Amino acid sequence: EASNEQSEPDLSSASGKKVILLPCKNPPSRERVQLWLEARKQYKSLQNGR
Amino acid sequence: MTTLTRQDLNFGQVVADILCEFLEVAIHLILYVREVYPSGIFQKRKKYSVPVQMSCHPELNQYIQDTLHCVKPLIEKNDAEKVVVVIMDKEHHPVERFVFEISQPTLLSISSDTLLSHVEQLLRAFILKISVCDAVLNSNPPGCSFTVLVHTRDAATRNMEKVQVIKDFPWIVADEQEVHMQEPRLIPLKTMTSDIVKMQLYVEERAHKT
């Protein structure tokens, strides 16, 4: 069971409260990736046209 | 059968290497299957003897690598309780959470000849489950993004400090908005038990995504 307390990991120290962390930076946006993809397609088609 | 402590053979490092390599493949596959990024950036590769989809976008790949480089010291010290891939809507509210719940035994009983192939078999099953999970999940709204959360202890965060500076990749404590999900539906995907690590993967899906 996903929330079974008995399956909790044996953390190396019992002291210290639990925290949830995440990266401060964001991953590239979908729009940015889409632009990169289109530019790459154009570059490849230009290369093939040579 | 041999019984070892975590210090023997630097086993924590071996486990962290195996898990981070697996998590990298899993994150790429989740982003592909859940259509967070255009399918055109993904290429078919073979990992764990099965085909997977991996991004070829340099910035995204670097982001995933930097994320896992920072998580690795926590896994090595058995201080990462959960690694969670969160897919968020345009308003940055979670719509899906892929939760990798990790548990490592304090004492390791291993039979080294079968160890790695057995773990690879188990991890392959996770990959296969992720690749078909769209069948049991509802579609996500357009314009989703993602982040990775790690559940750890306050005292353990010092293990990450060095790598954060080296990689110029700082981490912060998550806000309630990034963690809380209304009425989540829980979908268990896979559980594994091996000599070196226990792991379960489940998805928490928001009931109303749009």
mmCIF file of C-alpha atoms in Angstrom:
data_model
loop_
_atom_site.group_PDB
_atom_site.id
_atom_site.type_symbol
_atom_site.label_atom_id
_atom_site.label_comp_id
_atom_site.label_asym_id
_atom_site.label_seq_id
_atom_site.Cartn_x
_atom_site.Cartn_y
_atom_site.Cartn_z
ATOM 1 C CA GLU A 1 0.000 0.000 0.000
ATOM 2 C CA ALA A 2 1.381 3.361 -1.047
ATOM 3 C CA SER A 3 0.784 5.118 2.249
ATOM 4 C CA ASN A 4 1.723 2.205 4.509
ATOM 5 C CA GLU A 5 3.685 3.656 7.414
ATOM 6 C CA GLN A 6 5.563 0.385 7.995
ATOM 7 C CA SER A 7 7.215 0.737 4.581
ATOM 8 C CA GLU A 8 8.686 4.110 5.524
ATOM 9 C CA PRO A 9 12.438 4.138 4.902
ATOM 10 C CA ASP A 10 14.832 3.832 7.791
ATOM 11 C CA LEU A 11 16.310 7.310 7.566
ATOM 12 C CA SER A 12 19.824 7.428 8.918
ATOM 13 C CA SER A 13 18.888 9.766 11.754
ATOM 14 C CA ALA A 14 15.592 10.110 13.546
ATOM 15 C CA SER A 15 16.290 13.760 14.274
ATOM 16 C CA GLY A 16 15.345 16.564 11.923
ATOM 17 C CA LYS A 17 11.958 17.424 10.520
ATOM 18 C CA LYS A 18 10.928 16.258 7.076
ATOM 19 C CA VAL A 19 11.171 18.740 4.240
ATOM 20 C CA ILE A 20 10.177 18.763 0.592
ATOM 21 C CA LEU A 21 12.667 20.402 -1.754
ATOM 22 C CA LEU A 22 12.532 21.406 -5.393
ATOM 23 C CA PRO A 23 14.957 23.076 -7.807
ATOM 24 C CA CYS A 24 14.884 26.855 -7.775
ATOM 25 C CA LYS A 25 15.307 26.907 -11.562
ATOM 26 C CA ASN A 26 12.511 25.900 -13.903
ATOM 27 C CA PRO A 27 12.952 23.472 -16.787
ATOM 28 C CA PRO A 28 12.696 24.928 -20.317
ATOM 29 C CA SER A 29 9.117 25.803 -21.231
ATOM 30 C CA ARG A 30 7.190 23.851 -23.846
ATOM 31 C CA GLU A 31 7.142 26.961 -26.065
ATOM 32 C CA ARG A 32 10.918 27.328 -25.867
ATOM 33 C CA VAL A 33 11.403 23.658 -26.716
ATOM 34 C CA GLN A 34 8.926 23.945 -29.603
ATOM 35 C CA LEU A 35 10.896 26.883 -31.050
ATOM 36 C CA TRP A 36 14.122 24.874 -30.768
ATOM 37 C CA LEU A 37 12.469 21.951 -32.544
ATOM 38 C CA GLU A 38 11.244 24.152 -35.412
ATOM 39 C CA ALA A 39 14.654 25.804 -35.782
ATOM 40 C CA ARG A 40 16.305 22.376 -35.882
ATOM 41 C CA LYS A 41 13.872 21.197 -38.572
ATOM 42 C CA GLN A 42 14.621 24.306 -40.664
ATOM 43 C CA TYR A 43 18.357 23.813 -40.225
ATOM 44 C CA LYS A 44 18.097 20.174 -41.288
ATOM 45 C CA SER A 45 15.977 20.997 -44.352
ATOM 46 C CA LEU A 46 18.488 23.717 -45.345
ATOM 47 C CA GLN A 47 21.321 21.212 -44.995
ATOM 48 C CA ASN A 48 19.447 18.668 -47.114
ATOM 49 C CA GLY A 49 18.766 21.337 -49.782
ATOM 50 C CA ARG A 50 22.456 22.036 -50.290
ATOM 51 C CA MET B 1 24.762 -15.118 0.876
ATOM 52 C CA THR B 2 26.760 -12.310 2.546
ATOM 53 C CA THR B 3 25.586 -9.694 4.995
ATOM 54 C CA LEU B 4 27.125 -6.254 4.575
ATOM 55 C CA THR B 5 26.636 -2.858 6.126
ATOM 56 C CA ARG B 6 26.028 0.246 4.008
ATOM 57 C CA GLN B 7 29.680 1.235 4.418
ATOM 58 C CA ASP B 8 31.013 -1.977 2.907
ATOM 59 C CA LEU B 9 31.978 -1.672 -0.768
ATOM 60 C CA ASN B 10 30.539 1.851 -0.670
ATOM 61 C CA PHE B 11 27.176 0.308 -1.360
ATOM 62 C CA GLY B 12 25.277 3.553 -0.891
ATOM 63 C CA GLN B 13 27.116 4.963 -3.893
ATOM 64 C CA VAL B 14 26.342 1.887 -6.003
ATOM 65 C CA VAL B 15 22.652 2.097 -5.114
ATOM 66 C CA ALA B 16 22.599 5.852 -5.840
ATOM 67 C CA ASP B 17 24.249 5.287 -9.243
ATOM 68 C CA ILE B 18 21.732 2.592 -10.163
ATOM 69 C CA LEU B 19 18.719 4.589 -8.968
ATOM 70 C CA CYS B 20 19.768 7.893 -10.547
ATOM 71 C CA GLU B 21 20.387 6.209 -13.888
ATOM 72 C CA PHE B 22 16.945 4.644 -13.613
ATOM 73 C CA LEU B 23 15.281 7.916 -12.543
ATOM 74 C CA GLU B 24 16.805 9.725 -15.530
ATOM 75 C CA VAL B 25 15.248 7.220 -17.940
ATOM 76 C CA ALA B 26 11.968 7.306 -16.012
ATOM 77 C CA ILE B 27 11.737 11.128 -16.056
ATOM 78 C CA HIS B 28 12.350 11.294 -19.832
ATOM 79 C CA LEU B 29 9.713 8.630 -20.370
ATOM 80 C CA ILE B 30 7.140 10.331 -18.122
ATOM 81 C CA LEU B 31 7.621 13.621 -19.991
ATOM 82 C CA TYR B 32 7.098 11.791 -23.284
ATOM 83 C CA VAL B 33 4.127 9.658 -22.247
ATOM 84 C CA ARG B 34 2.341 12.551 -20.527
ATOM 85 C CA GLU B 35 3.061 14.887 -23.476
ATOM 86 C CA VAL B 36 4.692 17.608 -21.404
ATOM 87 C CA TYR B 37 6.974 18.372 -24.385
ATOM 88 C CA PRO B 38 6.515 17.925 -28.157
ATOM 89 C CA SER B 39 7.084 14.312 -29.223
ATOM 90 C CA GLY B 40 9.550 15.535 -31.875
ATOM 91 C CA ILE B 41 12.276 16.095 -29.293
ATOM 92 C CA PHE B 42 12.224 12.452 -28.206
ATOM 93 C CA GLN B 43 14.236 9.668 -29.796
ATOM 94 C CA LYS B 44 13.886 5.948 -29.331
ATOM 95 C CA ARG B 45 16.711 4.361 -27.305
ATOM 96 C CA LYS B 46 17.211 1.009 -25.653
ATOM 97 C CA LYS B 47 17.513 0.922 -21.872
ATOM 98 C CA TYR B 48 17.110 -2.123 -19.650
ATOM 99 C CA SER B 49 16.679 -4.099 -22.886
ATOM 100 C CA VAL B 50 13.451 -2.286 -23.749
ATOM 101 C CA PRO B 51 12.771 0.661 -26.064
ATOM 102 C CA VAL B 52 12.324 3.996 -24.307
ATOM 103 C CA GLN B 53 11.891 7.581 -25.452
ATOM 104 C CA MET B 54 14.657 9.995 -24.449
ATOM 105 C CA SER B 55 14.759 13.736 -25.089
ATOM 106 C CA CYS B 56 17.445 15.150 -27.376
ATOM 107 C CA HIS B 57 16.857 18.750 -26.233
ATOM 108 C CA PRO B 58 20.198 19.821 -24.673
ATOM 109 C CA GLU B 59 18.776 22.268 -22.122
ATOM 110 C CA LEU B 60 16.100 19.860 -20.909
ATOM 111 C CA ASN B 61 18.597 16.994 -20.704
ATOM 112 C CA GLN B 62 20.995 19.149 -18.711
ATOM 113 C CA TYR B 63 18.191 20.190 -16.366
ATOM 114 C CA ILE B 64 17.280 16.560 -15.651
ATOM 115 C CA GLN B 65 20.952 15.641 -15.149
ATOM 116 C CA ASP B 66 21.557 18.574 -12.777
ATOM 117 C CA THR B 67 18.442 17.652 -10.801
ATOM 118 C CA LEU B 68 19.607 14.083 -10.345
ATOM 119 C CA HIS B 69 23.181 15.110 -9.535
ATOM 120 C CA CYS B 70 21.745 17.030 -6.577
ATOM 121 C CA VAL B 71 19.451 14.166 -5.507
ATOM 122 C CA LYS B 72 22.217 11.560 -5.702
ATOM 123 C CA PRO B 73 24.007 12.465 -2.418
ATOM 124 C CA LEU B 74 20.686 12.099 -0.582
ATOM 125 C CA ILE B 75 20.052 8.654 -2.052
ATOM 126 C CA GLU B 76 23.642 7.692 -1.278
ATOM 127 C CA LYS B 77 23.097 8.488 2.405
ATOM 128 C CA ASN B 78 19.654 6.881 2.425
ATOM 129 C CA ASP B 79 18.088 10.283 3.000
ATOM 130 C CA ALA B 80 15.731 10.466 0.030
ATOM 131 C CA GLU B 81 12.384 9.096 1.111
ATOM 132 C CA LYS B 82 10.547 10.016 -2.071
ATOM 133 C CA VAL B 83 11.457 11.449 -5.452
ATOM 134 C CA VAL B 84 8.391 12.894 -7.114
ATOM 135 C CA VAL B 85 7.912 14.010 -10.710
ATOM 136 C CA VAL B 86 5.131 16.598 -10.593
ATOM 137 C CA ILE B 87 3.240 17.672 -13.686
ATOM 138 C CA MET B 88 1.641 21.077 -13.224
ATOM 139 C CA ASP B 89 -0.995 23.012 -15.123
ATOM 140 C CA LYS B 90 -0.577 26.587 -16.428
ATOM 141 C CA GLU B 91 -1.366 27.953 -12.978
ATOM 142 C CA HIS B 92 1.419 25.791 -11.496
ATOM 143 C CA HIS B 93 -1.018 23.576 -9.622
ATOM 144 C CA PRO B 94 -0.137 19.849 -9.649
ATOM 145 C CA VAL B 95 -2.291 17.672 -11.896
ATOM 146 C CA GLU B 96 -0.252 14.473 -11.574
ATOM 147 C CA ARG B 97 2.458 13.240 -9.268
ATOM 148 C CA PHE B 98 4.641 10.257 -10.108
ATOM 149 C CA VAL B 99 5.883 9.203 -6.689
ATOM 150 C CA PHE B 100 8.984 7.009 -6.419
ATOM 151 C CA GLU B 101 9.045 5.858 -2.805
ATOM 152 C CA ILE B 102 12.510 4.562 -1.964
ATOM 153 C CA SER B 103 13.509 2.406 0.957
ATOM 154 C CA GLN B 104 16.988 0.991 1.513
ATOM 155 C CA PRO B 105 17.808 -1.723 4.047
ATOM 156 C CA THR B 106 20.384 -0.895 6.732
ATOM 157 C CA LEU B 107 21.953 -4.324 6.369
ATOM 158 C CA LEU B 108 22.432 -5.705 2.918
ATOM 159 C CA SER B 109 22.137 -9.405 2.218
ATOM 160 C CA ILE B 110 23.429 -9.927 -1.271
ATOM 161 C CA SER B 111 24.296 -12.683 -3.631
ATOM 162 C CA SER B 112 26.461 -10.743 -6.037
ATOM 163 C CA ASP B 113 26.222 -13.094 -9.028
ATOM 164 C CA THR B 114 22.512 -12.490 -9.512
ATOM 165 C CA LEU B 115 22.292 -9.032 -7.988
ATOM 166 C CA LEU B 116 22.645 -6.676 -10.940
ATOM 167 C CA SER B 117 20.697 -8.700 -13.476
ATOM 168 C CA HIS B 118 17.881 -9.131 -10.956
ATOM 169 C CA VAL B 119 17.722 -5.388 -10.223
ATOM 170 C CA GLU B 120 17.785 -4.615 -13.953
ATOM 171 C CA GLN B 121 14.844 -6.965 -14.482
ATOM 172 C CA LEU B 122 12.894 -5.248 -11.735
ATOM 173 C CA LEU B 123 13.661 -1.760 -13.059
ATOM 174 C CA ARG B 124 12.666 -2.844 -16.565
ATOM 175 C CA ALA B 125 9.194 -3.638 -15.237
ATOM 176 C CA PHE B 126 8.908 -0.058 -13.880
ATOM 177 C CA ILE B 127 9.868 1.348 -17.281
ATOM 178 C CA LEU B 128 7.306 -0.835 -19.027
ATOM 179 C CA LYS B 129 4.613 0.237 -16.573
ATOM 180 C CA ILE B 130 5.412 3.929 -17.114
ATOM 181 C CA SER B 131 5.323 3.484 -20.875
ATOM 182 C CA VAL B 132 1.703 2.274 -20.725
ATOM 183 C CA CYS B 133 0.443 4.395 -17.822
ATOM 184 C CA ASP B 134 -1.414 6.790 -20.134
ATOM 185 C CA ALA B 135 -4.068 4.071 -20.461
ATOM 186 C CA VAL B 136 -5.046 4.516 -16.807
ATOM 187 C CA LEU B 137 -4.637 8.301 -16.580
ATOM 188 C CA ASN B 138 -6.832 11.091 -17.851
ATOM 189 C CA SER B 139 -5.443 13.578 -20.376
ATOM 190 C CA ASN B 140 -3.646 16.587 -18.991
ATOM 191 C CA PRO B 141 -4.706 20.139 -19.861
ATOM 192 C CA PRO B 142 -2.576 21.941 -22.470
ATOM 193 C CA GLY B 143 0.450 23.949 -21.390
ATOM 194 C CA CYS B 144 1.647 21.712 -18.574
ATOM 195 C CA SER B 145 5.145 21.918 -17.099
ATOM 196 C CA PHE B 146 6.992 19.770 -14.599
ATOM 197 C CA THR B 147 9.238 19.820 -11.581
ATOM 198 C CA VAL B 148 10.940 17.266 -9.365
ATOM 199 C CA LEU B 149 10.391 17.170 -5.609
ATOM 200 C CA VAL B 150 12.515 15.293 -3.122
ATOM 201 C CA HIS B 151 11.236 14.343 0.330
ATOM 202 C CA THR B 152 14.084 14.359 2.819
ATOM 203 C CA ARG B 153 15.048 15.566 6.295
ATOM 204 C CA ASP B 154 16.077 19.098 7.122
ATOM 205 C CA ALA B 155 19.374 17.832 8.548
ATOM 206 C CA ALA B 156 20.146 15.915 5.344
ATOM 207 C CA THR B 157 20.016 18.976 3.093
ATOM 208 C CA ARG B 158 23.657 19.759 3.940
ATOM 209 C CA ASN B 159 24.568 16.695 1.863
ATOM 210 C CA MET B 160 23.256 18.581 -1.174
ATOM 211 C CA GLU B 161 24.973 21.899 -0.516
ATOM 212 C CA LYS B 162 28.262 21.187 -2.260
ATOM 213 C CA VAL B 163 26.741 19.847 -5.467
ATOM 214 C CA GLN B 164 24.228 22.734 -5.607
ATOM 215 C CA VAL B 165 27.108 25.203 -5.680
ATOM 216 C CA ILE B 166 29.201 23.201 -8.163
ATOM 217 C CA LYS B 167 26.279 22.811 -10.542
ATOM 218 C CA ASP B 168 24.882 26.316 -9.889
ATOM 219 C CA PHE B 169 21.585 24.559 -9.321
ATOM 220 C CA PRO B 170 20.057 25.740 -6.021
ATOM 221 C CA TRP B 171 17.136 24.016 -4.298
ATOM 222 C CA ILE B 172 14.428 25.550 -2.123
ATOM 223 C CA VAL B 173 11.718 24.289 0.217
ATOM 224 C CA ALA B 174 8.487 23.686 -1.683
ATOM 225 C CA ASP B 175 5.456 25.932 -1.187
ATOM 226 C CA GLU B 176 2.104 24.487 -0.241
ATOM 227 C CA GLN B 177 0.854 25.264 -3.776
ATOM 228 C CA GLU B 178 3.528 23.012 -5.288
ATOM 229 C CA VAL B 179 2.736 20.110 -2.984
ATOM 230 C CA HIS B 180 -0.990 20.161 -2.290
ATOM 231 C CA MET B 181 -3.375 18.391 -4.637
ATOM 232 C CA GLN B 182 -7.143 18.403 -4.286
ATOM 233 C CA GLU B 183 -8.902 15.034 -4.141
ATOM 234 C CA PRO B 184 -6.077 12.959 -5.624
ATOM 235 C CA ARG B 185 -6.812 9.569 -7.167
ATOM 236 C CA LEU B 186 -4.102 7.053 -6.337
ATOM 237 C CA ILE B 187 -2.966 4.646 -9.046
ATOM 238 C CA PRO B 188 -0.323 2.089 -7.984
ATOM 239 C CA LEU B 189 1.982 1.261 -10.883
ATOM 240 C CA LYS B 190 4.765 -1.008 -9.637
ATOM 241 C CA THR B 191 6.531 -2.268 -6.552
ATOM 242 C CA MET B 192 9.945 -3.909 -6.342
ATOM 243 C CA THR B 193 11.827 -5.613 -3.554
ATOM 244 C CA SER B 194 15.486 -6.404 -4.063
ATOM 245 C CA ASP B 195 18.489 -6.980 -1.803
ATOM 246 C CA ILE B 196 19.678 -3.412 -2.166
ATOM 247 C CA VAL B 197 16.546 -1.313 -2.504
ATOM 248 C CA LYS B 198 12.800 -1.406 -2.195
ATOM 249 C CA MET B 199 10.844 0.955 -4.355
ATOM 250 C CA GLN B 200 7.244 1.603 -5.190
ATOM 251 C CA LEU B 201 5.853 3.840 -7.865
ATOM 252 C CA TYR B 202 2.378 5.254 -7.794
ATOM 253 C CA VAL B 203 0.642 8.139 -9.480
ATOM 254 C CA GLU B 204 -1.507 10.679 -7.692
ATOM 255 C CA GLU B 205 -3.882 12.213 -10.186
ATOM 256 C CA ARG B 206 -6.039 15.266 -9.563
ATOM 257 C CA ALA B 207 -9.716 14.375 -9.863
ATOM 258 C CA HIS B 208 -10.601 17.419 -11.958
ATOM 259 C CA LYS B 209 -7.766 18.380 -14.252
ATOM 260 C CA THR B 210 -9.463 21.146 -16.222
#
